[in-house]
Amino acid sequence: MPVSIPAYSRDLRKGRHSEPGRCYLLTTRTARREPFFTQYTAARLLVGEMRALHEGEQVASLAWVVMPDHLHGLVRARALGLDELMRLLEGRSARRIDQHLGLRGAVWQDGYHDRALRRDEDLRDVARYVLANPLRAGLVRRIGDYPGWDAVWS
């Protein structure tokens, strides 16, 4: 069953832009909240695409966690805007995940959520918030027990 997107949701992005050098907290969800990333290889395929964007210097990944049905990331924008970054990440990972799982169809829901961080916010506190998601969801008792995360401070 297709997920309907309220007509006004596209308007929320109008006039927004990303600034190179600014840090952003990003969240994107899978289509229909399907728990694709409980499958270890699917999660690793997503991580591989995130690392490729980082190593290709399209984005600086500071901290991220792959949850069963969504992704949280703390990133520093570089040359790519957030829309282009997310289009690349979601497009590349969807092709690989579809191929691996033998699927045809959407892996990601339309859109994503972003929050620009103020210069005075402590990045480590935001990173801790991101990385604590599996704890808050009751998936593990210690973050070190969860396989789908990384941070530049680890």
CSV table of C-alpha atoms in Angstrom, one decimal:
chain,number,residue,atom,x,y,z
A,1,MET,CA,0.0,0.0,0.0
A,2,PRO,CA,1.6,3.4,-1.0
A,3,VAL,CA,2.3,5.8,1.8
A,4,SER,CA,0.5,9.1,1.2
A,5,ILE,CA,2.5,12.3,1.7
A,6,PRO,CA,0.6,15.4,2.8
A,7,ALA,CA,0.5,18.0,0.0
A,8,TYR,CA,2.2,20.6,2.3
A,9,SER,CA,5.2,18.3,3.1
A,10,ARG,CA,7.1,19.3,0.0
A,11,ASP,CA,6.6,23.0,0.9
A,12,LEU,CA,8.5,22.5,4.1
A,13,ARG,CA,11.8,22.3,2.2
A,14,LYS,CA,11.2,25.5,0.1
A,15,GLY,CA,13.7,28.1,0.8
A,16,ARG,CA,16.0,25.8,2.9
A,17,HIS,CA,19.6,25.4,2.0
A,18,SER,CA,22.6,23.8,3.5
A,19,GLU,CA,25.9,25.6,4.2
A,20,PRO,CA,29.3,24.1,3.7
A,21,GLY,CA,31.1,23.6,7.0
A,22,ARG,CA,27.9,23.6,9.0
A,23,CYS,CA,26.9,20.5,11.0
A,24,TYR,CA,23.5,18.8,10.6
A,25,LEU,CA,21.6,16.1,12.4
A,26,LEU,CA,19.9,14.0,9.7
A,27,THR,CA,17.2,11.4,10.0
A,28,THR,CA,15.7,9.3,7.1
A,29,ARG,CA,13.3,6.5,7.3
A,30,THR,CA,12.7,3.4,5.2
A,31,ALA,CA,9.6,3.1,3.1
A,32,ARG,CA,6.6,1.9,5.2
A,33,ARG,CA,9.0,1.7,8.1
A,34,GLU,CA,10.2,-1.7,6.9
A,35,PRO,CA,12.9,-3.0,9.2
A,36,PHE,CA,15.4,-3.7,6.3
A,37,PHE,CA,18.4,-3.1,8.5
A,38,THR,CA,17.7,-6.0,10.9
A,39,GLN,CA,19.3,-7.9,8.0
A,40,TYR,CA,23.0,-7.4,8.8
A,41,THR,CA,24.2,-7.4,5.1
A,42,ALA,CA,21.6,-4.7,4.2
A,43,ALA,CA,22.8,-2.5,7.0
A,44,ARG,CA,26.4,-3.1,5.9
A,45,LEU,CA,25.5,-2.1,2.3
A,46,LEU,CA,24.1,1.2,3.7
A,47,VAL,CA,27.2,1.7,5.8
A,48,GLY,CA,29.4,1.1,2.7
A,49,GLU,CA,27.6,3.8,0.8
A,50,MET,CA,27.9,6.2,3.7
A,51,ARG,CA,31.7,5.5,4.0
A,52,ALA,CA,32.1,6.0,0.2
A,53,LEU,CA,30.5,9.5,0.5
A,54,HIS,CA,32.8,10.3,3.4
A,55,GLU,CA,35.9,9.0,1.8
A,56,GLY,CA,35.0,10.8,-1.4
A,57,GLU,CA,34.8,14.0,0.7
A,58,GLN,CA,31.2,14.7,-0.2
A,59,VAL,CA,30.4,14.8,3.5
A,60,ALA,CA,32.2,14.5,6.8
A,61,SER,CA,30.5,11.8,8.8
A,62,LEU,CA,30.9,12.6,12.5
A,63,ALA,CA,28.5,10.0,14.1
A,64,TRP,CA,25.8,7.7,12.8
A,65,VAL,CA,23.6,4.8,13.8
A,66,VAL,CA,21.6,2.5,11.5
A,67,MET,CA,18.4,1.5,13.2
A,68,PRO,CA,16.2,-1.3,11.9
A,69,ASP,CA,14.0,1.1,9.9
A,70,HIS,CA,15.8,4.4,9.9
A,71,LEU,CA,19.2,6.2,9.9
A,72,HIS,CA,20.4,9.0,12.1
A,73,GLY,CA,23.6,10.9,11.2
A,74,LEU,CA,25.6,13.8,12.4
A,75,VAL,CA,27.4,15.2,9.5
A,76,ARG,CA,29.4,18.3,8.5
A,77,ALA,CA,28.4,19.5,5.0
A,78,ARG,CA,31.0,19.9,2.4
A,79,ALA,CA,30.5,20.8,-1.3
A,80,LEU,CA,27.3,18.9,-1.7
A,81,GLY,CA,24.0,20.3,-0.5
A,82,LEU,CA,21.9,18.1,1.8
A,83,ASP,CA,19.3,17.3,-0.8
A,84,GLU,CA,22.0,16.1,-3.2
A,85,LEU,CA,23.8,14.2,-0.5
A,86,MET,CA,20.6,12.4,0.6
A,87,ARG,CA,19.7,11.7,-3.0
A,88,LEU,CA,23.0,10.0,-3.6
A,89,LEU,CA,23.0,8.1,-0.3
A,90,GLU,CA,19.4,6.9,-0.7
A,91,GLY,CA,19.7,6.1,-4.4
A,92,ARG,CA,23.0,4.2,-4.2
A,93,SER,CA,22.0,2.3,-1.1
A,94,ALA,CA,18.6,1.4,-2.4
A,95,ARG,CA,20.0,-0.1,-5.6
A,96,ARG,CA,22.4,-2.3,-3.6
A,97,ILE,CA,19.8,-3.3,-1.0
A,98,ASP,CA,17.2,-4.1,-3.6
A,99,GLN,CA,19.7,-6.2,-5.4
A,100,HIS,CA,20.8,-8.0,-2.3
A,101,LEU,CA,17.3,-8.7,-0.9
A,102,GLY,CA,15.8,-9.4,-4.3
A,103,LEU,CA,13.4,-6.5,-4.0
A,104,ARG,CA,11.8,-4.1,-6.5
A,105,GLY,CA,10.5,-1.0,-5.0
A,106,ALA,CA,11.2,1.8,-2.6
A,107,VAL,CA,13.7,1.3,0.2
A,108,TRP,CA,13.4,4.9,1.5
A,109,GLN,CA,10.4,7.1,2.2
A,110,ASP,CA,10.4,10.4,0.4
A,111,GLY,CA,12.2,13.2,2.2
A,112,TYR,CA,14.3,13.4,5.3
A,113,HIS,CA,14.5,15.5,8.4
A,114,ASP,CA,17.5,17.8,9.1
A,115,ARG,CA,18.4,20.2,11.8
A,116,ALA,CA,21.2,22.6,11.5
A,117,LEU,CA,23.3,22.8,14.6
A,118,ARG,CA,24.2,26.2,16.1
A,119,ARG,CA,27.8,26.9,16.4
A,120,ASP,CA,27.7,26.7,20.2
A,121,GLU,CA,26.1,23.3,20.4
A,122,ASP,CA,28.4,20.6,21.7
A,123,LEU,CA,28.9,18.1,18.9
A,124,ARG,CA,29.8,15.3,21.3
A,125,ASP,CA,26.5,15.7,23.1
A,126,VAL,CA,24.6,15.5,19.9
A,127,ALA,CA,26.7,12.5,18.8
A,128,ARG,CA,25.9,10.8,22.2
A,129,TYR,CA,22.2,11.4,21.5
A,130,VAL,CA,22.5,9.8,18.1
A,131,LEU,CA,24.5,6.8,19.3
A,132,ALA,CA,22.1,6.2,22.2
A,133,ASN,CA,19.2,5.4,19.9
A,134,PRO,CA,19.6,1.6,20.2
A,135,LEU,CA,19.6,2.0,24.0
A,136,ARG,CA,16.5,4.1,24.1
A,137,ALA,CA,14.8,1.6,21.7
A,138,GLY,CA,15.7,-1.3,24.0
A,139,LEU,CA,17.7,-3.1,21.3
A,140,VAL,CA,20.8,-3.4,23.5
A,141,ARG,CA,22.0,-2.7,27.0
A,142,ARG,CA,25.3,-1.1,25.9
A,143,ILE,CA,26.0,0.8,22.7
A,144,GLY,CA,29.1,-1.3,22.2
A,145,ASP,CA,26.8,-4.3,21.7
A,146,TYR,CA,25.1,-2.7,18.8
A,147,PRO,CA,26.8,-3.3,15.4
A,148,GLY,CA,25.4,-0.4,13.4
A,149,TRP,CA,27.1,2.7,14.6
A,150,ASP,CA,30.3,4.7,14.4
A,151,ALA,CA,31.7,8.1,15.5
A,152,VAL,CA,34.9,10.0,14.9
A,153,TRP,CA,35.3,10.1,18.7
A,154,SER,CA,35.2,6.3,19.2
